[in-house]
mmCIF file of C-alpha atoms and ligand atoms in Angstrom:
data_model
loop_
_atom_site.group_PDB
_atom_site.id
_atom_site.type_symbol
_atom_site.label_atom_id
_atom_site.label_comp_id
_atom_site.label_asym_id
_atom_site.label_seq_id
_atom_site.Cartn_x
_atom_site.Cartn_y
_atom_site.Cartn_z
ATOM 1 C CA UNK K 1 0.000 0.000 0.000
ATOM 2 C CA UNK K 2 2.842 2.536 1.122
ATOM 3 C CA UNK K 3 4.983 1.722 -2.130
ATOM 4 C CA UNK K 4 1.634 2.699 -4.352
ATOM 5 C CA UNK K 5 1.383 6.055 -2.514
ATOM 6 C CA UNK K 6 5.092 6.516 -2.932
ATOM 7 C CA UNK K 7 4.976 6.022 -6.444
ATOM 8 C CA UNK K 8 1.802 8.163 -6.666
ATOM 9 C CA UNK K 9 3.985 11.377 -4.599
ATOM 10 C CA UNK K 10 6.345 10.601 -7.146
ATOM 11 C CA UNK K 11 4.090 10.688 -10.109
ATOM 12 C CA UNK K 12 2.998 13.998 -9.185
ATOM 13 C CA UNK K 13 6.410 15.156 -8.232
ATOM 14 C CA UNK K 14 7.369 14.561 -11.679
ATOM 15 C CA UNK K 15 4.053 16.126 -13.393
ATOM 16 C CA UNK K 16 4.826 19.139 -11.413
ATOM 17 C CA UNK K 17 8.170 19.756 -12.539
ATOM 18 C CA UNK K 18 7.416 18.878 -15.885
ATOM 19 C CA UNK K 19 4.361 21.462 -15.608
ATOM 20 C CA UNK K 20 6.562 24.181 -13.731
ATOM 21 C CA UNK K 21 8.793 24.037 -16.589
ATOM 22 C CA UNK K 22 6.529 23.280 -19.593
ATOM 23 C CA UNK K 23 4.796 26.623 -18.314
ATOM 24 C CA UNK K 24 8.050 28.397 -17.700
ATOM 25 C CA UNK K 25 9.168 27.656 -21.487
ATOM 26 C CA UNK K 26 5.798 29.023 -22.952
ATOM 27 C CA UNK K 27 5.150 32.236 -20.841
ATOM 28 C CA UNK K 28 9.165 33.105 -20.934
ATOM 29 C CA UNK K 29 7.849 33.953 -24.629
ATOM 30 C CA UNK K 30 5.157 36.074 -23.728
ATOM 31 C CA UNK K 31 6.209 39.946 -23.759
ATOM 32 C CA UNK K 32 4.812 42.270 -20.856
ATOM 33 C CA UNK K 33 3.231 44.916 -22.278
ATOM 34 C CA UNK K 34 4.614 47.358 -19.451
ATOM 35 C CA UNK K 35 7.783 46.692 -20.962
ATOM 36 C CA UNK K 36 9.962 46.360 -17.554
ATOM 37 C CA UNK K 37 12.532 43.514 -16.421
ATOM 38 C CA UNK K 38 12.644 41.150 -13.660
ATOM 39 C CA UNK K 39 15.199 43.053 -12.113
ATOM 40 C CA UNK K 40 13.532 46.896 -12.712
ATOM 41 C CA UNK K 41 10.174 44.956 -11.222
ATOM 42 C CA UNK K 42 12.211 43.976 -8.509
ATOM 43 C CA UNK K 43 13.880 47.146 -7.510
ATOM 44 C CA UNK K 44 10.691 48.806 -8.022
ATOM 45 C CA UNK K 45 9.030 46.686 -5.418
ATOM 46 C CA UNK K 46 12.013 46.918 -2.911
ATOM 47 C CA UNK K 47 11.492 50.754 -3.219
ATOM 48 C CA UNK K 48 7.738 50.612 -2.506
ATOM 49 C CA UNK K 49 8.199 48.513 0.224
ATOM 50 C CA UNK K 50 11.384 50.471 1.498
ATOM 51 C CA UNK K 51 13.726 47.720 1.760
ATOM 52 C CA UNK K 52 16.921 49.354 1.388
ATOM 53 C CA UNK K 53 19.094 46.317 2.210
ATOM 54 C CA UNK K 54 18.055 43.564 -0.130
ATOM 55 C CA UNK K 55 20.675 43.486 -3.274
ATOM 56 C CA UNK K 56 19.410 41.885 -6.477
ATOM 57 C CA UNK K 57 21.838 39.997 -8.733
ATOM 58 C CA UNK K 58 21.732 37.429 -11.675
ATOM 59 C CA UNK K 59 22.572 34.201 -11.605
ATOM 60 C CA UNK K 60 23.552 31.588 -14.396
ATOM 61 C CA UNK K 61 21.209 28.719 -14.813
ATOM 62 C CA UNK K 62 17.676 27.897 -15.257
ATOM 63 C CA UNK K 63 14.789 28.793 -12.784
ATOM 64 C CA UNK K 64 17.726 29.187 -9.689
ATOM 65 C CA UNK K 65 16.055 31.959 -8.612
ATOM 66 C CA UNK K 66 15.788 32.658 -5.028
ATOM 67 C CA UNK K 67 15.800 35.200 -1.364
ATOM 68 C CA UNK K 68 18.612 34.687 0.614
ATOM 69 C CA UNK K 69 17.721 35.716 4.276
ATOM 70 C CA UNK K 70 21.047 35.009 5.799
ATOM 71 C CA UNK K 71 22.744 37.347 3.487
ATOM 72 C CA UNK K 72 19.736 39.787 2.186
ATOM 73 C CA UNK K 73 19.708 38.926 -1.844
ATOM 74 C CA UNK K 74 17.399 38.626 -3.927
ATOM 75 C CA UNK K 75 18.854 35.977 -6.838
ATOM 76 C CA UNK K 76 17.654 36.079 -10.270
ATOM 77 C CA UNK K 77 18.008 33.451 -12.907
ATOM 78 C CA UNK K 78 19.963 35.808 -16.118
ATOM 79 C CA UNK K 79 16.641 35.378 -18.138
ATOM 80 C CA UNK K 80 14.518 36.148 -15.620
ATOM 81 C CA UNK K 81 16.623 39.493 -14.524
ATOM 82 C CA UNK K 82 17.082 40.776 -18.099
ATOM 83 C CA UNK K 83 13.844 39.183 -19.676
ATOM 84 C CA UNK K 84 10.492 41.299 -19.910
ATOM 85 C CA UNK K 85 8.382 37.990 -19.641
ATOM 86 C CA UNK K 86 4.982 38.133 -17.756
ATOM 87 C CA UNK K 87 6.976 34.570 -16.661
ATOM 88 C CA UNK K 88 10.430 36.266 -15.810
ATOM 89 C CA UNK K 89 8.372 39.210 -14.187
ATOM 90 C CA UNK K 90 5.877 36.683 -11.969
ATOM 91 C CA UNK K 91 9.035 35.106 -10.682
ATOM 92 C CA UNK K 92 10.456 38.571 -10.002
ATOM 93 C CA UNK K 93 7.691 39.724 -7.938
ATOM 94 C CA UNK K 94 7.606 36.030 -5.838
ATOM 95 C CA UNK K 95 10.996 36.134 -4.699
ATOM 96 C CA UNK K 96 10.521 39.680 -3.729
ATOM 97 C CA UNK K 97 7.630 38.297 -1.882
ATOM 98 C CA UNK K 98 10.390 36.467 0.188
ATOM 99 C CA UNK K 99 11.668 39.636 0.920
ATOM 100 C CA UNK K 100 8.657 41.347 2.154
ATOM 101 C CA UNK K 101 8.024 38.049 4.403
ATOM 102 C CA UNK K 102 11.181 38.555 5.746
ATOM 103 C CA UNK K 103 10.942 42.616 6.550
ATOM 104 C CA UNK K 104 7.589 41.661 8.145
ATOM 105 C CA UNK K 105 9.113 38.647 10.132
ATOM 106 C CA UNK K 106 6.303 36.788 8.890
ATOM 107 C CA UNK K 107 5.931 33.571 11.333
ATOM 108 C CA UNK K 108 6.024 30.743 9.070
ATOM 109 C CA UNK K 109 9.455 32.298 7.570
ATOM 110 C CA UNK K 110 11.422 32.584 10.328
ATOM 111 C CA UNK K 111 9.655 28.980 11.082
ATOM 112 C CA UNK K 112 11.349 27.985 7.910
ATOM 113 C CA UNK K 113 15.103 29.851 8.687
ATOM 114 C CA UNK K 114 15.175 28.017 12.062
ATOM 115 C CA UNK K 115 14.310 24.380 10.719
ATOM 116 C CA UNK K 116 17.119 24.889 8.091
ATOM 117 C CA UNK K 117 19.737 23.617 10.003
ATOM 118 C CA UNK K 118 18.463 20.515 11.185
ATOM 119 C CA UNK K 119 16.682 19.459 7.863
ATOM 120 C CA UNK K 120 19.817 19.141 6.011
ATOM 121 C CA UNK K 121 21.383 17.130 8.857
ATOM 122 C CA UNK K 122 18.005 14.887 8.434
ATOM 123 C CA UNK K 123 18.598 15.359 4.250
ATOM 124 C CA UNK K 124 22.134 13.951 4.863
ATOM 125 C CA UNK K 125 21.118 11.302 6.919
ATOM 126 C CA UNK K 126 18.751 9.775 5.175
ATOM 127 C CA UNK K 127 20.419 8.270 2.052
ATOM 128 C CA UNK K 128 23.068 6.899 3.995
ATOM 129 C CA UNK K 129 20.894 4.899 6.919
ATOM 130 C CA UNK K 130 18.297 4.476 4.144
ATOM 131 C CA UNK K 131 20.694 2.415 2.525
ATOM 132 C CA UNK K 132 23.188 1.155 5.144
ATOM 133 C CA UNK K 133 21.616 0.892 8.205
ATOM 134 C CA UNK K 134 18.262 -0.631 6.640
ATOM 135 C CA UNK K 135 20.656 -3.382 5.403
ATOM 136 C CA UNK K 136 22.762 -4.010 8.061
ATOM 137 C CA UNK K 137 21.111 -2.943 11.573
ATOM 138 C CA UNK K 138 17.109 -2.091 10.234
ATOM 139 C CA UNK K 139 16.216 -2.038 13.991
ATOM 140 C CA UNK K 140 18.401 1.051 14.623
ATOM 141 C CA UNK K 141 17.913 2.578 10.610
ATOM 142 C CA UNK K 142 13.985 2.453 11.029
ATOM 143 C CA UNK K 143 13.648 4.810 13.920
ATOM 144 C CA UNK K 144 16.270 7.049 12.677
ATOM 145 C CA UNK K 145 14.403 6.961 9.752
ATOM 146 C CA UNK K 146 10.805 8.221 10.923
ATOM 147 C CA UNK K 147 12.713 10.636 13.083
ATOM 148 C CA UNK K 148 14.802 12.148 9.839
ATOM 149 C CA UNK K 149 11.754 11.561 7.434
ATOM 150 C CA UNK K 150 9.411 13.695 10.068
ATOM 151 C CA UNK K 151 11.709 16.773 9.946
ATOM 152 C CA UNK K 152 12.073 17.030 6.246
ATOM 153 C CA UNK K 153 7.802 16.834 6.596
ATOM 154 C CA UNK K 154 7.800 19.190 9.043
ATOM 155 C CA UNK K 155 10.037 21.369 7.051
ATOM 156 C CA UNK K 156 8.029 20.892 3.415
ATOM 157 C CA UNK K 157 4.734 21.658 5.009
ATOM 158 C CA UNK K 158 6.073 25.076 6.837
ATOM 159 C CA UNK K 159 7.421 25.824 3.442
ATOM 160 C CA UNK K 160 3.723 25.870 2.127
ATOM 161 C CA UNK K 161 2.558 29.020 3.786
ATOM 162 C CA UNK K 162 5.872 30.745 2.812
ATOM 163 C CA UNK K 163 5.339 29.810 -1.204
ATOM 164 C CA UNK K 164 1.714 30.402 -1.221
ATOM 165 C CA UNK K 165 2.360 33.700 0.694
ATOM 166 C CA UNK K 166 5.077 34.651 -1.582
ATOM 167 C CA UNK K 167 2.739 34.473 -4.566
ATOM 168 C CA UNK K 168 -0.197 35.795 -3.616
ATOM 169 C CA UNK K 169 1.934 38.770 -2.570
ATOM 170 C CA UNK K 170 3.781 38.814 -6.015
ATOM 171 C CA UNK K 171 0.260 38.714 -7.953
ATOM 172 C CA UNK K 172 -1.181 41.993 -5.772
ATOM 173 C CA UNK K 173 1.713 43.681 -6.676
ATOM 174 C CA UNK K 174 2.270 42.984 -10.081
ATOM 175 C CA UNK K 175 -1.256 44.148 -10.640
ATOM 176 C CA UNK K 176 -0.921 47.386 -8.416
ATOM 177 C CA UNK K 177 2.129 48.551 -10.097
ATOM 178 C CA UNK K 178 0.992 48.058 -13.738
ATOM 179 C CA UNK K 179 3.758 45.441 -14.315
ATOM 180 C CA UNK K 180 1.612 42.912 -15.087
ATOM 181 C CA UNK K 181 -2.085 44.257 -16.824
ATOM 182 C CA UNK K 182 -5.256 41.931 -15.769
ATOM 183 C CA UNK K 183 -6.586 39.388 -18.190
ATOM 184 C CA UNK K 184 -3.958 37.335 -20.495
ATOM 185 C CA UNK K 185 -1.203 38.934 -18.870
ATOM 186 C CA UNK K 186 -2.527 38.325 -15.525
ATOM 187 C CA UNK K 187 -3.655 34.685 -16.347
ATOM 188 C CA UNK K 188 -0.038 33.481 -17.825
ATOM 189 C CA UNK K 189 2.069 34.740 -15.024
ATOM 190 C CA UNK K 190 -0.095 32.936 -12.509
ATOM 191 C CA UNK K 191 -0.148 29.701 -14.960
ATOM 192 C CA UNK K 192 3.401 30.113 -13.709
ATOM 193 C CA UNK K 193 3.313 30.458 -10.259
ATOM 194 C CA UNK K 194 0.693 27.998 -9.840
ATOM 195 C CA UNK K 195 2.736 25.383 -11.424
ATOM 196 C CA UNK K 196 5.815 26.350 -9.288
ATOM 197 C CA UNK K 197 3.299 25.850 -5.873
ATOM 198 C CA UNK K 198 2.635 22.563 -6.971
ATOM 199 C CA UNK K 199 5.680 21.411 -6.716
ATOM 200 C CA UNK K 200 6.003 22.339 -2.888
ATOM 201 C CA UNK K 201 2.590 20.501 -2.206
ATOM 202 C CA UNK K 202 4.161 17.712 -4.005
ATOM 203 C CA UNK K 203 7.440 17.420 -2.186
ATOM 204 C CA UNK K 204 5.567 18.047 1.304
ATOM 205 C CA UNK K 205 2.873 14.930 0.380
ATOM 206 C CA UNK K 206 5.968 12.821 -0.936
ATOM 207 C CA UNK K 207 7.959 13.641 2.374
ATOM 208 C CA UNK K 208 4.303 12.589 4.589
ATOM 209 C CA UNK K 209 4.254 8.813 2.654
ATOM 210 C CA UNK K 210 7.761 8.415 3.460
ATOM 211 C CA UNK K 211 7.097 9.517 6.897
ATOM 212 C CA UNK K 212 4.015 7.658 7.653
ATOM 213 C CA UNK K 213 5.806 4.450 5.962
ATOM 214 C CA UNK K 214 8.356 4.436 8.231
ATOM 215 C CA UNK K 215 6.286 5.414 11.426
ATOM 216 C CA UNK K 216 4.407 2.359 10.860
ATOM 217 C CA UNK K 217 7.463 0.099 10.163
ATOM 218 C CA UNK K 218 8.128 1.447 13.446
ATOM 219 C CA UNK K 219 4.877 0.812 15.276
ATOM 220 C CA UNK K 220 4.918 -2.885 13.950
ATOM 221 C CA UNK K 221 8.817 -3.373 14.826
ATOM 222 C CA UNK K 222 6.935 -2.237 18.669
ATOM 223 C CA UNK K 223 4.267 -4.436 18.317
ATOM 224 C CA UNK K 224 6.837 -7.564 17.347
ATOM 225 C CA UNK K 225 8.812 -6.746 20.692
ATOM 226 C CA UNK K 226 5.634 -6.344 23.029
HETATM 227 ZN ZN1 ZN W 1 9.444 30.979 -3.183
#
């Protein structure tokens, strides 16, 4: 039963990626008519928001964009910071969502900052007793395992909130400021976003199965010793 819902998590996993970036591809055609870039969209929204302290660079690569608390900037992918796409402009405004959240200390971002840490110990961990331990010792690897595969859960669904925040944040603005005009503008850049939100409910239900799979392992390995 768990290795159908695990295939299932990963089913969707991989239709979300493919739809992130199947979207991505078509709407990084599609010309704003405001005529701004990533990068001016970004500034502008730093301004209007008066967050001085956030830098915004480029970045090579496809769809790295990103907020980096720790060190205030605001990373954008080099078609996404030149390019006048309502996709390249909707990706803009949601990683300047980041940096609103993070002006604003909004809870479930600083939630998010403090599990960091500890979910790439659990990230690291997991491979290695996944493999190893469930070979050699499975009655140690199993708890380790529900233990390492809970954090990464409890990490993916915090991260929820943040994305969803982020975007409904970056679609308010891009309206209000005229980078973005309603109807087939509008309707493309969210296309985007949308897709890009599936993927974090996607990781977050793959990281539950793999939880709950090896909570029960755990709860039977109990039952065995009782
Ligand atoms: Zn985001």
């Amino acid at each position: 039963m768990f290795l159908l819902v695990i295939i299932l998590t990963m089913l969707l996993s991989i239709y979300a990626s493919w739809k992130v970036s199947s979207n991505y591809r078509k709407y990084s055609q599609v010309r704003a008519s405001s005529g701004m870039t990533g990068a001016e969209v970004a500034q502008r929204i730093l301004d209007l928001n008066n967050i001085r302290d956030v830098s915004i660079h480029s970045a090579q690569g496809e769809l790295v964009d990103h907020y980096d608390p720790s060190n205030r900037r605001l990373v954008l992918s080099e078609a996404n910071y030149y390019g006048q796409s309502v996709a390249a402009l909707g990706v803009a405004a949601h990683e300047c969502g980041h940096a609103i959240q993070h002006q604003q200390l909004y809870a479930p971002l600083q939630w998010r900052m403090a599990a960091v840490g500890i979910t790439t110990m659990a990230g690291t961990i997991i491979p290695i007793v996944g493999f190893a331990g469930m070979l050699f010792m499975p009655k140690l690897a199993i708890p380790v395992l529900a233990v390492a595969f809970g954090i990464v859960m409890v990490f993916q669904l915090v991260t929820l909130p943040v994305e969803f925040d982020a975007t409904a944040r970056a679609k308010k603005i891009l309206l209000a400021t005229g980078a973005v005009t309603p109807g087939a503008e509008f309707d493309a850049m969210n296309k985007v976003l949308s897709a890009a939100a599936l993927t974090y409910v996607a990781a977050f239900l793959s990281a539950l199965a793999q939880f709950a799979h090896y909570a029960f392992l755990l709860l039977g390995q109990r039952r065995e010793e009782e």
